[in-house]
Amino acid sequence: MKTPTAPAAPRPTALPVPPGTRLLALGSRSVLIPVRPLLGCTALLAVAVAVTAVFLAVGETNLNPVDALRAAFGSGTPRDVLLVERLRLPRAEAGLAVGAALGIAGCLMQTLAQNRLATPDTVGFNDGATAFAVASVTGTATQLLPSAAALTGAATAAALAFALGGGAGRNGYRFLVVGLGIGAVFGAVTNLMLSRAAIDSANAAYAWTVGTLNGRDTDAVATLQIGLLVCLPAGMLLGRRLSLLRFSDAVATGLGVRVRGLRIAVLIVAVVCAGLAVAVAGPLGMIALAAPEAARRIAGPRSVPVLTSAAAGAAFTLLADLIGRTVLSPLEVPAGLVTAVVGGPYLLWLLLTTRPRRTA
């Protein structure tokens, strides 16, 4: 007589994959990959590479963009390698690093304050960094390190805005208004120092007031690049938690988020990025405003596109500097003036179309 066999255990049914994502199986583990943010980030990185190639190729002596990229890696004719590596590549590296830092800072600040207008430009970070950088040049007989001074100024402006604005969460609109006032004060202090400084010192500090990539200090660029190696991964990790702050503080706390600690960490990353960027190129306006906006339109509104914003900021900064040094050649227009002229109408449109949200 046959003994009855136990019925086979039912196989666990696969969980449904959310729309817009793909399930990547890695052995016993699986990862959900958002399709649109990945494609958008890849596209913007490709645009940044293309803009870099054109940037390295265009000048008094024009090159083929492909040859310019090869020369950047030491391959090509001696003339091309000398022209690209010695003259154009350092400036391109500075522009890429500055744009990426401003894109990261802008994306984190906009998401933290829940306001598209909250960027290092508008909340006073850049003005504080500029004031301290100018003070390091005009206020002492021996120049202090502008990177340290700019970082201190950005941190001072952030601390004032965070304290007087009551945080940057649900009080994001107040945080923005307080930041505008702090930026105005630091801007007035900068103008006062320039007006009372000797002509040579004022000329030396001029670059930190208008924003330019011409003749940047290699030590400041290296410091910014090292800072990006830390801030970019930190910003991406914080961005994953930062998306939960779109809910109320009580809901975010219930989901395991330490709200106050997260906000402080986001401010620290934004301050480091903005301060080091200003130490290299001065206040390049509108990059931190436009880059995150472009990243969100490409990657979608669900994510916090830190890496995509960095790629967009790098591309925008190089493009602005390319326009400034070629359109009116041999006269060179600083990149900060180009971003102001192009970004001014965009900011006006953003102000007219942004409606502040009321929170209970």
mmCIF file of C-alpha atoms in Angstrom:
data_model
loop_
_atom_site.group_PDB
_atom_site.id
_atom_site.type_symbol
_atom_site.label_atom_id
_atom_site.label_comp_id
_atom_site.label_asym_id
_atom_site.label_seq_id
_atom_site.Cartn_x
_atom_site.Cartn_y
_atom_site.Cartn_z
ATOM 1 C CA MET A 1 0.000 0.000 0.000
ATOM 2 C CA LYS A 2 1.441 3.384 -1.029
ATOM 3 C CA THR A 3 1.901 5.972 1.669
ATOM 4 C CA PRO A 4 0.458 9.341 0.787
ATOM 5 C CA THR A 5 3.073 11.952 -0.046
ATOM 6 C CA ALA A 6 2.930 15.381 1.442
ATOM 7 C CA PRO A 7 1.912 18.081 -0.991
ATOM 8 C CA ALA A 8 4.738 20.205 -2.315
ATOM 9 C CA ALA A 9 5.143 23.571 -0.690
ATOM 10 C CA PRO A 10 3.891 26.378 -2.896
ATOM 11 C CA ARG A 11 6.563 28.490 -4.509
ATOM 12 C CA PRO A 12 6.660 32.051 -3.292
ATOM 13 C CA THR A 13 5.133 34.374 -5.823
ATOM 14 C CA ALA A 14 7.353 37.106 -7.167
ATOM 15 C CA LEU A 15 6.642 40.560 -5.827
ATOM 16 C CA PRO A 16 5.260 42.985 -8.401
ATOM 17 C CA VAL A 17 7.834 45.354 -9.845
ATOM 18 C CA PRO A 18 6.845 49.025 -9.458
ATOM 19 C CA PRO A 19 6.242 50.851 -12.727
ATOM 20 C CA GLY A 20 9.254 52.640 -14.131
ATOM 21 C CA THR A 21 11.761 50.243 -12.549
ATOM 22 C CA ARG A 22 13.568 47.065 -13.548
ATOM 23 C CA LEU A 23 14.474 44.172 -11.266
ATOM 24 C CA LEU A 24 18.125 43.161 -11.433
ATOM 25 C CA ALA A 25 18.812 39.759 -9.849
ATOM 26 C CA LEU A 26 22.260 39.248 -8.348
ATOM 27 C CA GLY A 27 22.321 35.661 -7.117
ATOM 28 C CA SER A 28 20.096 35.465 -4.067
ATOM 29 C CA ARG A 29 19.702 39.235 -3.961
ATOM 30 C CA SER A 30 17.862 41.623 -6.217
ATOM 31 C CA VAL A 31 18.008 45.357 -6.821
ATOM 32 C CA LEU A 32 15.329 47.677 -8.180
ATOM 33 C CA ILE A 33 16.782 50.067 -10.741
ATOM 34 C CA PRO A 34 14.771 53.177 -11.697
ATOM 35 C CA VAL A 35 14.863 53.373 -15.476
ATOM 36 C CA ARG A 36 14.165 57.053 -16.134
ATOM 37 C CA PRO A 37 16.684 58.491 -13.611
ATOM 38 C CA LEU A 38 19.353 56.092 -14.891
ATOM 39 C CA LEU A 39 18.764 57.011 -18.528
ATOM 40 C CA GLY A 40 18.583 60.712 -17.703
ATOM 41 C CA CYS A 41 21.829 60.638 -15.736
ATOM 42 C CA THR A 42 23.554 58.729 -18.542
ATOM 43 C CA ALA A 43 22.332 61.254 -21.109
ATOM 44 C CA LEU A 44 23.547 64.242 -19.075
ATOM 45 C CA LEU A 45 26.929 62.614 -18.490
ATOM 46 C CA ALA A 46 27.215 62.130 -22.252
ATOM 47 C CA VAL A 47 26.316 65.795 -22.771
ATOM 48 C CA ALA A 48 28.981 66.816 -20.246
ATOM 49 C CA VAL A 49 31.588 64.752 -22.109
ATOM 50 C CA ALA A 50 30.541 66.301 -25.433
ATOM 51 C CA VAL A 51 30.713 69.839 -24.021
ATOM 52 C CA THR A 52 34.148 69.051 -22.573
ATOM 53 C CA ALA A 53 35.370 67.854 -25.957
ATOM 54 C CA VAL A 54 34.177 71.051 -27.643
ATOM 55 C CA PHE A 55 35.635 73.143 -24.815
ATOM 56 C CA LEU A 56 39.059 71.548 -25.289
ATOM 57 C CA ALA A 57 38.867 71.885 -29.071
ATOM 58 C CA VAL A 58 37.760 75.515 -29.488
ATOM 59 C CA GLY A 59 40.094 78.466 -29.031
ATOM 60 C CA GLU A 60 42.552 80.574 -30.969
ATOM 61 C CA THR A 61 43.732 77.306 -32.479
ATOM 62 C CA ASN A 62 40.823 74.984 -33.205
ATOM 63 C CA LEU A 63 41.106 71.209 -32.985
ATOM 64 C CA ASN A 64 38.902 68.287 -33.808
ATOM 65 C CA PRO A 65 36.879 67.429 -30.656
ATOM 66 C CA VAL A 66 37.901 63.773 -30.883
ATOM 67 C CA ASP A 67 41.571 64.732 -31.219
ATOM 68 C CA ALA A 68 41.166 67.111 -28.276
ATOM 69 C CA LEU A 69 39.835 64.312 -26.078
ATOM 70 C CA ARG A 70 42.686 62.051 -27.133
ATOM 71 C CA ALA A 71 45.201 64.798 -26.386
ATOM 72 C CA ALA A 72 43.704 65.164 -22.909
ATOM 73 C CA PHE A 73 44.844 61.580 -22.251
ATOM 74 C CA GLY A 74 48.304 62.206 -23.719
ATOM 75 C CA SER A 75 47.641 60.748 -27.167
ATOM 76 C CA GLY A 76 48.118 62.740 -30.364
ATOM 77 C CA THR A 77 50.595 65.143 -31.874
ATOM 78 C CA PRO A 78 52.974 66.977 -29.511
ATOM 79 C CA ARG A 79 51.352 70.289 -30.437
ATOM 80 C CA ASP A 80 47.849 69.051 -29.596
ATOM 81 C CA VAL A 81 48.985 67.489 -26.325
ATOM 82 C CA LEU A 82 50.795 70.667 -25.282
ATOM 83 C CA LEU A 83 47.865 72.894 -26.226
ATOM 84 C CA VAL A 84 45.254 70.787 -24.447
ATOM 85 C CA GLU A 85 47.112 69.567 -21.364
ATOM 86 C CA ARG A 86 48.904 72.816 -20.498
ATOM 87 C CA LEU A 87 46.394 75.479 -21.526
ATOM 88 C CA ARG A 88 42.837 74.144 -21.761
ATOM 89 C CA LEU A 89 42.577 71.024 -19.613
ATOM 90 C CA PRO A 90 43.245 72.734 -16.226
ATOM 91 C CA ARG A 91 40.503 75.237 -16.970
ATOM 92 C CA ALA A 92 38.129 72.469 -18.036
ATOM 93 C CA GLU A 93 38.867 70.513 -14.856
ATOM 94 C CA ALA A 94 38.115 73.595 -12.779
ATOM 95 C CA GLY A 95 34.835 74.189 -14.620
ATOM 96 C CA LEU A 96 33.694 70.583 -14.283
ATOM 97 C CA ALA A 97 34.467 70.518 -10.565
ATOM 98 C CA VAL A 98 32.848 73.885 -9.853
ATOM 99 C CA GLY A 99 29.706 73.040 -11.833
ATOM 100 C CA ALA A 100 29.351 69.626 -10.210
ATOM 101 C CA ALA A 101 29.736 71.117 -6.726
ATOM 102 C CA LEU A 102 27.144 73.811 -7.372
ATOM 103 C CA GLY A 103 24.742 71.256 -8.870
ATOM 104 C CA ILE A 104 25.037 69.038 -5.788
ATOM 105 C CA ALA A 105 24.578 71.943 -3.380
ATOM 106 C CA GLY A 106 21.583 73.290 -5.289
ATOM 107 C CA CYS A 107 19.839 69.918 -5.492
ATOM 108 C CA LEU A 108 20.257 69.231 -1.779
ATOM 109 C CA MET A 109 19.178 72.727 -0.725
ATOM 110 C CA GLN A 110 16.085 72.794 -2.944
ATOM 111 C CA THR A 111 14.950 69.421 -1.671
ATOM 112 C CA LEU A 112 15.689 70.247 1.951
ATOM 113 C CA ALA A 113 13.811 73.567 1.882
ATOM 114 C CA GLN A 114 11.079 72.149 -0.411
ATOM 115 C CA ASN A 115 11.444 75.245 -2.544
ATOM 116 C CA ARG A 116 12.822 75.492 -6.091
ATOM 117 C CA LEU A 117 14.325 78.916 -5.327
ATOM 118 C CA ALA A 118 16.392 77.795 -2.325
ATOM 119 C CA THR A 119 19.963 77.534 -3.627
ATOM 120 C CA PRO A 120 23.380 78.628 -2.306
ATOM 121 C CA ASP A 121 22.931 81.780 -4.423
ATOM 122 C CA THR A 122 19.650 82.842 -2.840
ATOM 123 C CA VAL A 123 20.145 81.803 0.796
ATOM 124 C CA GLY A 124 23.434 83.638 1.189
ATOM 125 C CA PHE A 125 25.977 80.796 1.100
ATOM 126 C CA ASN A 126 27.807 82.138 -1.953
ATOM 127 C CA ASP A 127 27.701 85.723 -0.679
ATOM 128 C CA GLY A 128 29.178 84.666 2.650
ATOM 129 C CA ALA A 129 31.892 82.661 0.924
ATOM 130 C CA THR A 130 32.657 85.592 -1.396
ATOM 131 C CA ALA A 131 32.878 88.071 1.486
ATOM 132 C CA PHE A 132 35.332 85.921 3.433
ATOM 133 C CA ALA A 133 37.391 85.157 0.309
ATOM 134 C CA VAL A 134 37.649 88.854 -0.499
ATOM 135 C CA ALA A 135 38.583 89.559 3.123
ATOM 136 C CA SER A 136 41.401 87.017 2.881
ATOM 137 C CA VAL A 137 42.852 89.003 -0.027
ATOM 138 C CA THR A 138 42.164 92.614 0.945
ATOM 139 C CA GLY A 139 42.080 92.466 4.718
ATOM 140 C CA THR A 140 45.577 91.195 5.459
ATOM 141 C CA ALA A 141 49.086 91.996 4.323
ATOM 142 C CA THR A 142 49.732 88.315 3.574
ATOM 143 C CA GLN A 143 46.997 86.433 1.752
ATOM 144 C CA LEU A 144 45.222 83.681 3.627
ATOM 145 C CA LEU A 145 44.129 80.539 1.853
ATOM 146 C CA PRO A 146 40.970 81.552 -0.065
ATOM 147 C CA SER A 147 39.581 78.009 0.103
ATOM 148 C CA ALA A 148 39.554 78.012 3.908
ATOM 149 C CA ALA A 149 38.203 81.549 4.041
ATOM 150 C CA ALA A 150 35.401 80.843 1.549
ATOM 151 C CA LEU A 151 34.436 77.657 3.361
ATOM 152 C CA THR A 152 34.276 79.565 6.646
ATOM 153 C CA GLY A 153 32.107 82.249 5.060
ATOM 154 C CA ALA A 154 29.669 79.738 3.603
ATOM 155 C CA ALA A 155 29.422 77.967 6.964
ATOM 156 C CA THR A 156 28.787 81.291 8.733
ATOM 157 C CA ALA A 157 26.002 82.219 6.314
ATOM 158 C CA ALA A 158 24.452 78.746 6.658
ATOM 159 C CA ALA A 159 24.511 78.888 10.446
ATOM 160 C CA LEU A 160 22.855 82.316 10.450
ATOM 161 C CA ALA A 161 20.189 81.286 7.930
ATOM 162 C CA PHE A 162 19.443 78.030 9.735
ATOM 163 C CA ALA A 163 19.226 79.716 13.149
ATOM 164 C CA LEU A 164 17.236 82.789 12.133
ATOM 165 C CA GLY A 165 15.034 80.940 9.647
ATOM 166 C CA GLY A 166 13.915 78.289 12.111
ATOM 167 C CA GLY A 167 15.392 75.409 10.099
ATOM 168 C CA ALA A 168 14.951 74.529 6.453
ATOM 169 C CA GLY A 169 12.100 72.031 6.533
ATOM 170 C CA ARG A 170 8.504 73.116 6.704
ATOM 171 C CA ASN A 171 9.735 76.692 7.217
ATOM 172 C CA GLY A 172 11.438 76.617 3.827
ATOM 173 C CA TYR A 173 9.861 79.879 2.636
ATOM 174 C CA ARG A 174 11.033 81.720 5.770
ATOM 175 C CA PHE A 175 14.463 80.123 5.403
ATOM 176 C CA LEU A 176 14.630 81.514 1.867
ATOM 177 C CA VAL A 177 13.620 85.033 2.868
ATOM 178 C CA VAL A 178 16.091 85.102 5.767
ATOM 179 C CA GLY A 179 18.806 83.808 3.431
ATOM 180 C CA LEU A 180 18.120 86.627 0.978
ATOM 181 C CA GLY A 181 18.633 89.160 3.755
ATOM 182 C CA ILE A 182 21.854 87.506 4.918
ATOM 183 C CA GLY A 183 23.152 87.449 1.350
ATOM 184 C CA ALA A 184 22.379 91.158 0.981
ATOM 185 C CA VAL A 185 24.330 91.945 4.150
ATOM 186 C CA PHE A 186 27.352 89.922 3.049
ATOM 187 C CA GLY A 187 27.170 91.523 -0.408
ATOM 188 C CA ALA A 188 27.254 94.988 1.162
ATOM 189 C CA VAL A 189 30.224 93.980 3.320
ATOM 190 C CA THR A 190 32.057 92.755 0.208
ATOM 191 C CA ASN A 191 31.473 96.042 -1.608
ATOM 192 C CA LEU A 192 32.604 97.995 1.457
ATOM 193 C CA MET A 193 35.873 96.049 1.662
ATOM 194 C CA LEU A 194 36.542 96.553 -2.048
ATOM 195 C CA SER A 195 35.841 100.283 -1.843
ATOM 196 C CA ARG A 196 38.292 100.756 1.043
ATOM 197 C CA ALA A 197 41.024 98.419 -0.207
ATOM 198 C CA ALA A 198 44.114 99.457 -2.129
ATOM 199 C CA ILE A 199 43.758 99.269 -5.900
ATOM 200 C CA ASP A 200 46.109 96.293 -6.216
ATOM 201 C CA SER A 201 44.280 94.312 -3.542
ATOM 202 C CA ALA A 202 40.910 95.187 -5.061
ATOM 203 C CA ASN A 203 42.049 93.981 -8.473
ATOM 204 C CA ALA A 204 43.330 90.737 -6.932
ATOM 205 C CA ALA A 205 39.968 90.165 -5.225
ATOM 206 C CA TYR A 206 37.888 91.043 -8.295
ATOM 207 C CA ALA A 207 37.788 87.431 -9.497
ATOM 208 C CA TRP A 208 35.933 86.387 -6.332
ATOM 209 C CA THR A 209 33.169 88.915 -6.987
ATOM 210 C CA VAL A 210 32.307 88.283 -10.639
ATOM 211 C CA GLY A 211 32.944 84.563 -11.159
ATOM 212 C CA THR A 212 35.569 83.363 -13.635
ATOM 213 C CA LEU A 213 37.553 80.244 -14.504
ATOM 214 C CA ASN A 214 40.517 82.139 -15.911
ATOM 215 C CA GLY A 215 43.803 81.524 -14.111
ATOM 216 C CA ARG A 216 42.395 79.517 -11.232
ATOM 217 C CA ASP A 217 44.635 78.355 -8.404
ATOM 218 C CA THR A 218 45.580 74.711 -8.874
ATOM 219 C CA ASP A 219 45.658 74.118 -5.113
ATOM 220 C CA ALA A 220 42.086 75.383 -4.757
ATOM 221 C CA VAL A 221 40.973 73.171 -7.652
ATOM 222 C CA ALA A 222 42.656 70.140 -6.091
ATOM 223 C CA THR A 223 40.977 70.887 -2.764
ATOM 224 C CA LEU A 224 37.600 71.095 -4.500
ATOM 225 C CA GLN A 225 38.187 67.804 -6.309
ATOM 226 C CA ILE A 226 39.065 66.070 -3.047
ATOM 227 C CA GLY A 227 35.948 67.562 -1.478
ATOM 228 C CA LEU A 228 33.821 66.210 -4.336
ATOM 229 C CA LEU A 229 35.193 62.708 -3.788
ATOM 230 C CA VAL A 230 33.607 62.867 -0.332
ATOM 231 C CA CYS A 231 30.560 65.073 -0.946
ATOM 232 C CA LEU A 232 29.208 63.349 -4.057
ATOM 233 C CA PRO A 233 28.788 59.879 -2.469
ATOM 234 C CA ALA A 234 27.579 61.506 0.760
ATOM 235 C CA GLY A 235 25.048 63.598 -1.162
ATOM 236 C CA MET A 236 23.746 60.552 -3.017
ATOM 237 C CA LEU A 237 23.294 58.646 0.247
ATOM 238 C CA LEU A 238 21.599 61.625 1.886
ATOM 239 C CA GLY A 239 19.368 62.085 -1.142
ATOM 240 C CA ARG A 240 17.835 58.652 -0.639
ATOM 241 C CA ARG A 241 16.796 59.655 2.901
ATOM 242 C CA LEU A 242 16.003 63.222 1.953
ATOM 243 C CA SER A 243 13.114 62.138 -0.266
ATOM 244 C CA LEU A 244 11.255 61.048 2.897
ATOM 245 C CA LEU A 245 11.220 64.641 4.163
ATOM 246 C CA ARG A 246 8.556 65.396 1.583
ATOM 247 C CA PHE A 247 6.206 63.999 4.208
ATOM 248 C CA SER A 248 5.658 65.680 7.561
ATOM 249 C CA ASP A 249 8.314 65.432 10.239
ATOM 250 C CA ALA A 250 6.161 63.021 12.254
ATOM 251 C CA VAL A 251 5.746 60.659 9.305
ATOM 252 C CA ALA A 252 9.452 60.828 8.439
ATOM 253 C CA THR A 253 10.355 60.105 12.075
ATOM 254 C CA GLY A 254 7.981 57.158 12.070
ATOM 255 C CA LEU A 255 9.780 55.809 8.996
ATOM 256 C CA GLY A 256 13.068 55.827 10.901
ATOM 257 C CA VAL A 257 14.526 59.168 9.748
ATOM 258 C CA ARG A 258 16.397 61.324 12.221
ATOM 259 C CA VAL A 259 15.058 64.558 10.806
ATOM 260 C CA ARG A 260 17.271 67.068 12.588
ATOM 261 C CA GLY A 261 20.451 65.076 12.036
ATOM 262 C CA LEU A 262 19.593 64.606 8.356
ATOM 263 C CA ARG A 263 19.041 68.325 7.861
ATOM 264 C CA ILE A 264 22.325 69.201 9.520
ATOM 265 C CA ALA A 265 24.184 66.630 7.411
ATOM 266 C CA VAL A 266 22.611 67.997 4.216
ATOM 267 C CA LEU A 267 23.578 71.548 5.184
ATOM 268 C CA ILE A 268 27.166 70.472 5.854
ATOM 269 C CA VAL A 269 27.494 68.853 2.415
ATOM 270 C CA ALA A 270 25.891 71.859 0.704
ATOM 271 C CA VAL A 271 28.136 74.300 2.578
ATOM 272 C CA VAL A 272 31.311 72.389 1.700
ATOM 273 C CA CYS A 273 30.347 72.189 -1.987
ATOM 274 C CA ALA A 274 29.312 75.837 -2.255
ATOM 275 C CA GLY A 275 32.263 77.185 -0.260
ATOM 276 C CA LEU A 276 34.919 75.240 -2.164
ATOM 277 C CA ALA A 277 33.289 76.126 -5.507
ATOM 278 C CA VAL A 278 33.355 79.844 -4.674
ATOM 279 C CA ALA A 279 36.993 79.507 -3.569
ATOM 280 C CA VAL A 280 37.853 78.321 -7.087
ATOM 281 C CA ALA A 281 35.676 80.419 -9.402
ATOM 282 C CA GLY A 282 33.841 82.985 -7.328
ATOM 283 C CA PRO A 283 30.045 83.238 -7.248
ATOM 284 C CA LEU A 284 28.774 81.647 -10.462
ATOM 285 C CA GLY A 285 25.110 82.522 -10.236
ATOM 286 C CA MET A 286 22.218 80.436 -11.562
ATOM 287 C CA ILE A 287 24.157 77.170 -11.927
ATOM 288 C CA ALA A 288 22.863 75.850 -8.608
ATOM 289 C CA LEU A 289 19.365 76.951 -9.621
ATOM 290 C CA ALA A 290 19.204 75.664 -13.188
ATOM 291 C CA ALA A 291 21.124 72.384 -12.876
ATOM 292 C CA PRO A 292 18.782 70.662 -10.364
ATOM 293 C CA GLU A 293 15.751 71.891 -12.281
ATOM 294 C CA ALA A 294 17.056 70.389 -15.517
ATOM 295 C CA ALA A 295 17.949 67.171 -13.682
ATOM 296 C CA ARG A 296 14.443 66.802 -12.268
ATOM 297 C CA ARG A 297 12.830 67.379 -15.632
ATOM 298 C CA ILE A 298 14.996 64.656 -17.140
ATOM 299 C CA ALA A 299 15.120 62.172 -14.250
ATOM 300 C CA GLY A 300 11.552 62.669 -13.024
ATOM 301 C CA PRO A 301 10.144 64.190 -9.828
ATOM 302 C CA ARG A 302 10.219 61.056 -7.668
ATOM 303 C CA SER A 303 13.952 60.911 -7.012
ATOM 304 C CA VAL A 304 16.505 63.344 -5.597
ATOM 305 C CA PRO A 305 18.862 63.511 -8.620
ATOM 306 C CA VAL A 306 22.148 64.429 -6.952
ATOM 307 C CA LEU A 307 24.433 62.795 -9.523
ATOM 308 C CA THR A 308 22.303 64.044 -12.429
ATOM 309 C CA SER A 309 22.397 67.585 -11.014
ATOM 310 C CA ALA A 310 26.186 67.357 -10.755
ATOM 311 C CA ALA A 311 26.432 66.344 -14.423
ATOM 312 C CA ALA A 312 24.076 69.150 -15.474
ATOM 313 C CA GLY A 313 25.981 71.720 -13.419
ATOM 314 C CA ALA A 314 29.299 70.641 -14.928
ATOM 315 C CA ALA A 315 27.915 70.901 -18.463
ATOM 316 C CA PHE A 316 26.284 74.311 -17.831
ATOM 317 C CA THR A 317 29.445 75.780 -16.277
ATOM 318 C CA LEU A 318 31.715 74.671 -19.108
ATOM 319 C CA LEU A 319 29.188 75.889 -21.692
ATOM 320 C CA ALA A 320 28.968 79.312 -20.010
ATOM 321 C CA ASP A 321 32.747 79.656 -19.921
ATOM 322 C CA LEU A 322 33.012 78.517 -23.545
ATOM 323 C CA ILE A 323 30.513 81.177 -24.606
ATOM 324 C CA GLY A 324 32.299 83.827 -22.569
ATOM 325 C CA ARG A 325 35.727 83.229 -24.094
ATOM 326 C CA THR A 326 34.658 82.715 -27.726
ATOM 327 C CA VAL A 327 31.633 84.900 -28.558
ATOM 328 C CA LEU A 328 33.453 88.254 -28.211
ATOM 329 C CA SER A 329 36.979 86.916 -28.802
ATOM 330 C CA PRO A 330 39.641 88.238 -28.225
ATOM 331 C CA LEU A 331 37.678 89.953 -25.439
ATOM 332 C CA GLU A 332 36.846 87.437 -22.705
ATOM 333 C CA VAL A 333 33.593 87.708 -20.750
ATOM 334 C CA PRO A 334 33.705 86.096 -17.282
ATOM 335 C CA ALA A 335 31.537 83.016 -16.928
ATOM 336 C CA GLY A 336 29.698 84.621 -14.011
ATOM 337 C CA LEU A 337 28.411 87.392 -16.274
ATOM 338 C CA VAL A 338 27.271 84.856 -18.865
ATOM 339 C CA THR A 339 25.324 82.839 -16.295
ATOM 340 C CA ALA A 340 23.778 86.058 -14.935
ATOM 341 C CA VAL A 341 22.665 87.257 -18.370
ATOM 342 C CA VAL A 342 21.255 83.863 -19.367
ATOM 343 C CA GLY A 343 19.914 82.923 -15.942
ATOM 344 C CA GLY A 344 18.242 86.240 -15.132
ATOM 345 C CA PRO A 345 15.247 85.714 -17.423
ATOM 346 C CA TYR A 346 15.004 82.101 -16.257
ATOM 347 C CA LEU A 347 14.879 83.220 -12.621
ATOM 348 C CA LEU A 348 12.181 85.762 -13.464
ATOM 349 C CA TRP A 349 10.117 83.055 -15.153
ATOM 350 C CA LEU A 350 10.624 80.766 -12.176
ATOM 351 C CA LEU A 351 9.482 83.471 -9.759
ATOM 352 C CA LEU A 352 6.344 84.124 -11.791
ATOM 353 C CA THR A 353 5.415 80.458 -12.081
ATOM 354 C CA THR A 354 6.318 79.216 -8.576
ATOM 355 C CA ARG A 355 3.494 79.191 -6.073
ATOM 356 C CA PRO A 356 4.494 78.845 -2.420
ATOM 357 C CA ARG A 357 2.805 75.883 -0.780
ATOM 358 C CA ARG A 358 1.067 76.339 2.533
ATOM 359 C CA THR A 359 1.712 73.782 5.190
ATOM 360 C CA ALA A 360 -0.465 73.150 8.193
#
